[in-house]
PDB file of C-alpha atoms in Angstrom:
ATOM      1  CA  UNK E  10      31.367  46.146 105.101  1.00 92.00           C
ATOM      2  CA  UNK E  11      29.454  47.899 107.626  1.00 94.00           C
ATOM      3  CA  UNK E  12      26.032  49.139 107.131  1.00 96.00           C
ATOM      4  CA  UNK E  13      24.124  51.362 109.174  1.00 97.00           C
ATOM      5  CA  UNK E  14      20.601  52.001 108.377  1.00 98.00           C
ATOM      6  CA  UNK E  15      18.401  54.483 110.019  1.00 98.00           C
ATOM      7  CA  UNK E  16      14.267  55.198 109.779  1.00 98.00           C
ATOM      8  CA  UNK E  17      11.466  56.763 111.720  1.00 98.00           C
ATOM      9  CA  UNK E  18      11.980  59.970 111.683  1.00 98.00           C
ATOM     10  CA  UNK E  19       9.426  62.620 110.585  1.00 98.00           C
ATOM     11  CA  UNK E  20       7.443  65.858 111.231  1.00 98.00           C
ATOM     12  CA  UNK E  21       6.126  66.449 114.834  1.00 98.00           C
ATOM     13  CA  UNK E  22       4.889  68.906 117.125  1.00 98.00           C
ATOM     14  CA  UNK E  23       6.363  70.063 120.012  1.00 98.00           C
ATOM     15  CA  UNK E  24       6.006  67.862 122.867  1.00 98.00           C
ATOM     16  CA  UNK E  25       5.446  64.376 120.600  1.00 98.00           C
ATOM     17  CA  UNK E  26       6.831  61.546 119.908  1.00 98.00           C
ATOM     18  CA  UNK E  27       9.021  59.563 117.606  1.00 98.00           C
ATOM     19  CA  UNK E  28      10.881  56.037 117.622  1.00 98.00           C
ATOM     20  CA  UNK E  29      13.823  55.649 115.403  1.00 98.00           C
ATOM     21  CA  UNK E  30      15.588  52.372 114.511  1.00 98.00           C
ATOM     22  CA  UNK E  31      18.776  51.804 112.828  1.00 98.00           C
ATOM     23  CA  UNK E  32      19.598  48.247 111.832  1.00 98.00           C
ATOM     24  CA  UNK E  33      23.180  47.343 111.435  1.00 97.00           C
ATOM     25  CA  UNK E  34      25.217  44.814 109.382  1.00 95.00           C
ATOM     26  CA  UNK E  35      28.799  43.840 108.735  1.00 94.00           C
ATOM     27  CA  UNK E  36      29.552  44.421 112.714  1.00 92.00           C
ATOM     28  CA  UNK E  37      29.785  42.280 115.995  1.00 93.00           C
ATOM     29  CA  UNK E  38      26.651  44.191 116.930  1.00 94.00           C
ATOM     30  CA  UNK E  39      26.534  42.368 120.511  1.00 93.00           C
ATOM     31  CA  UNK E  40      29.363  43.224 121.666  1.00 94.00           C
ATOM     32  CA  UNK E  41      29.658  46.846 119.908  1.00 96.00           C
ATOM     33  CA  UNK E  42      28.019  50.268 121.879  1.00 97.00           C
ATOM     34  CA  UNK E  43      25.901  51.795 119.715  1.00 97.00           C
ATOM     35  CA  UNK E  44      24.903  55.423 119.831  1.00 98.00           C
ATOM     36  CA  UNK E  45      22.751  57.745 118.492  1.00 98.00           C
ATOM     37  CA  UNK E  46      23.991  61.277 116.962  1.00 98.00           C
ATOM     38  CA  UNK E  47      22.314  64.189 115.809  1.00 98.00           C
ATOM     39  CA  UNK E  48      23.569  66.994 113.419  1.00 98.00           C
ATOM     40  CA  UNK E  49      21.217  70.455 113.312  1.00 97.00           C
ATOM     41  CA  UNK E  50      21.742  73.143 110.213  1.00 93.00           C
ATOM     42  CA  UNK E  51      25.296  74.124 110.674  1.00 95.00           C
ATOM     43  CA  UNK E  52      26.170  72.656 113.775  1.00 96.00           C
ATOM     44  CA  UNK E  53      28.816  69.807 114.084  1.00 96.00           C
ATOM     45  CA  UNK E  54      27.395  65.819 114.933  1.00 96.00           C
ATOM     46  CA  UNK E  55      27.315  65.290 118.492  1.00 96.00           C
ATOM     47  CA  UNK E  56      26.235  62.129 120.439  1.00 97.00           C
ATOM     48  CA  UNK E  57      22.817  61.914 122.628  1.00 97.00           C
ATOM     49  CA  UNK E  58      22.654  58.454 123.932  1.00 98.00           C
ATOM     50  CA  UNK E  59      25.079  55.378 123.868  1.00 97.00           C
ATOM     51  CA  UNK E  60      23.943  51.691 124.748  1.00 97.00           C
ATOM     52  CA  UNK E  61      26.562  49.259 125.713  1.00 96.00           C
ATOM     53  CA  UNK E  62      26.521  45.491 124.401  1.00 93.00           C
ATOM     54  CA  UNK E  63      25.534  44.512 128.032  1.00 92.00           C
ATOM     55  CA  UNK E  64      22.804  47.845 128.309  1.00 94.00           C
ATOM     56  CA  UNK E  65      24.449  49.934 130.210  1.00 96.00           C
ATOM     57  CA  UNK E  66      23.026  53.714 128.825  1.00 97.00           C
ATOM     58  CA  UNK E  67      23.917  57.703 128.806  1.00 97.00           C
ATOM     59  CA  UNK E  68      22.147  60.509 128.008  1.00 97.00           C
ATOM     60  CA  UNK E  69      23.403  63.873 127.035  1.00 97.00           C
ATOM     61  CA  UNK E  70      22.264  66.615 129.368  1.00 97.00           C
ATOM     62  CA  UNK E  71      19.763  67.714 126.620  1.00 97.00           C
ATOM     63  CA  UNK E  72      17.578  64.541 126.623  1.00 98.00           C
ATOM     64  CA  UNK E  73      18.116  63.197 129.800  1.00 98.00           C
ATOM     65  CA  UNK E  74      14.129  61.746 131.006  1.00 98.00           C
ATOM     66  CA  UNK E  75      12.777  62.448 127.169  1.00 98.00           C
ATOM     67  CA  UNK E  76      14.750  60.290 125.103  1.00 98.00           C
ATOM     68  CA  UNK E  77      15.389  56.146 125.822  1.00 98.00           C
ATOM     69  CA  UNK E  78      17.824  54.179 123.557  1.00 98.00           C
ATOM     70  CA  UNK E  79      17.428  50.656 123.607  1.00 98.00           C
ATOM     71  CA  UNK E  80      18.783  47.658 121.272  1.00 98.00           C
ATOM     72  CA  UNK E  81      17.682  44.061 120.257  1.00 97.00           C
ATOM     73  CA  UNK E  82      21.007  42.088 119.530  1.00 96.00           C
ATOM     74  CA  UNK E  83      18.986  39.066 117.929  1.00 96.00           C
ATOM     75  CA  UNK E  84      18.072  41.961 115.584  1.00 97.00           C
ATOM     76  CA  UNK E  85      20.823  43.612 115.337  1.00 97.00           C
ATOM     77  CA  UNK E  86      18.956  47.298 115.717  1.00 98.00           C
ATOM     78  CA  UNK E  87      19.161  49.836 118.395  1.00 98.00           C
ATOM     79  CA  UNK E  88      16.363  52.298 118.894  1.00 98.00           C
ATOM     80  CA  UNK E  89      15.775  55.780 120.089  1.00 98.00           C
ATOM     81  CA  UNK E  90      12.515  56.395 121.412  1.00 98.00           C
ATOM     82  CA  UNK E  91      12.299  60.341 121.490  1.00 98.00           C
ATOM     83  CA  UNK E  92       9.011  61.615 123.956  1.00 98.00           C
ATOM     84  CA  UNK E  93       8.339  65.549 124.861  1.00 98.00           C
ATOM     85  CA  UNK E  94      10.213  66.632 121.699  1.00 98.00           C
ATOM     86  CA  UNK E  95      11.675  70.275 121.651  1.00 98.00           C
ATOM     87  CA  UNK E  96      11.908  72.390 118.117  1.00 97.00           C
ATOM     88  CA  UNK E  97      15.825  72.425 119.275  1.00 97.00           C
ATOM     89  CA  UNK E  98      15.610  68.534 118.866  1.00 98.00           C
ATOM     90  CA  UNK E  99      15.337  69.209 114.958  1.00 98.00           C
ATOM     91  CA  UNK E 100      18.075  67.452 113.415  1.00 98.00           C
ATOM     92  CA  UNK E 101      19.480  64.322 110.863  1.00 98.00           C
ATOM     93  CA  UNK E 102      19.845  61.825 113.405  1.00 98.00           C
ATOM     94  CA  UNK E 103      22.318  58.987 112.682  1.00 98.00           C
ATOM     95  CA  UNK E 104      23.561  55.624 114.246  1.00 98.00           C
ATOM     96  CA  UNK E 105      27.155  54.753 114.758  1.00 97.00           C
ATOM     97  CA  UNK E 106      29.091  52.234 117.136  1.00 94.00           C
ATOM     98  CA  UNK E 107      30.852  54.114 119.575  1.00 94.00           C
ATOM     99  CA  UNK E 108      35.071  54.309 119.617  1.00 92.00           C
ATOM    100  CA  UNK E 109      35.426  56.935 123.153  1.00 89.00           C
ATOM    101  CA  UNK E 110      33.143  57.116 125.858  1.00 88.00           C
ATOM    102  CA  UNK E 111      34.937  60.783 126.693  1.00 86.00           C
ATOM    103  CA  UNK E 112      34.952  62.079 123.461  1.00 87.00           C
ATOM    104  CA  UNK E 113      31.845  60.509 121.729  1.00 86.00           C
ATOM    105  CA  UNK E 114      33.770  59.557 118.672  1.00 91.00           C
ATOM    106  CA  UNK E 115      32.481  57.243 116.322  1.00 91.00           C
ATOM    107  CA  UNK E 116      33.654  53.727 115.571  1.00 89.00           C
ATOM    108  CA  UNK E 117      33.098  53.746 112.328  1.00 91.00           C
ATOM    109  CA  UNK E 118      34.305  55.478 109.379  1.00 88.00           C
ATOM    110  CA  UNK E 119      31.041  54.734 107.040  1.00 90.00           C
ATOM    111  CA  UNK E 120      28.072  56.896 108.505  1.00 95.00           C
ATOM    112  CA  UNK E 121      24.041  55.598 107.024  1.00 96.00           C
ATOM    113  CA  UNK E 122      22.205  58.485 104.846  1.00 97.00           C
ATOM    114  CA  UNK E 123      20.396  59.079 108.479  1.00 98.00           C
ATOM    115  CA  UNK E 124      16.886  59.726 109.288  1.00 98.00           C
ATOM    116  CA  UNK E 125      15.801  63.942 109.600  1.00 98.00           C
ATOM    117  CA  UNK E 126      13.475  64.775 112.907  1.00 98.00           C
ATOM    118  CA  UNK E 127      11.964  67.922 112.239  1.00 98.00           C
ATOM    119  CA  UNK E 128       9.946  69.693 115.724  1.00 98.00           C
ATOM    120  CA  UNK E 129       7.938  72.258 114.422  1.00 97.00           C
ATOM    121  CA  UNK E 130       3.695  74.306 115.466  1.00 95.00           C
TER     122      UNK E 130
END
């Protein structure tokens, strides 16, 4: 059964920083990309970052040079560090393997509670 875990989120000012983790379970996590989505008050999910088994990254446009995903496979947890945060960064963010590089879909039917990032003065 696959579990998906997120924490670290929080209240910030603009231009701080946060560092989310999600630890996974129930999944080949080494071998599986995992990505990081974000959902905003009445907007759909979309995907910021991906991180291939082997570390190969992407960024969405939006966070390209603020926002650095990384993962520990002995761990089984990938991380989002998030630096120079925006108010328009203010969402649920949530972890998910990822099923389409093109279309950002998740692999995974069974999404975590996620973690909320709010970017507020």
């Amino acid at each position: 059964q696959v579990q998906l875990v997120e924490s670290g989120g929080g209240s910030v000012q603009p231009g701080g920083s946060l560092r989310l983790s999600c630890a996974a379970s129930g999944i080949t996590f080494s071998v599986t990309t995992m990505g990081w989505y974000r959902q905003a008050p009445g907007k759909q999910r979309e995907l910021v970052a991906r991180i291939s088994g082997g570390g190969s990254t992407y960024y969405v446009d939006s966070v390209k040079g603020r926002f650095t995903i990384s993962r520990d496979n002995a761990k089984n947890t990938v991380y989002l560090q998030m630096n120079s945060l925006k108010p328009e960064d203010s969402a649920v963010y949530y972890c998910n393997g990822v099923r389409d590089y093109d279309s950002g879909s998740a692999a995974f039917g069974s999404w975590g509670r996620g973690t909320r990032v709010t970017v507020s003065s």
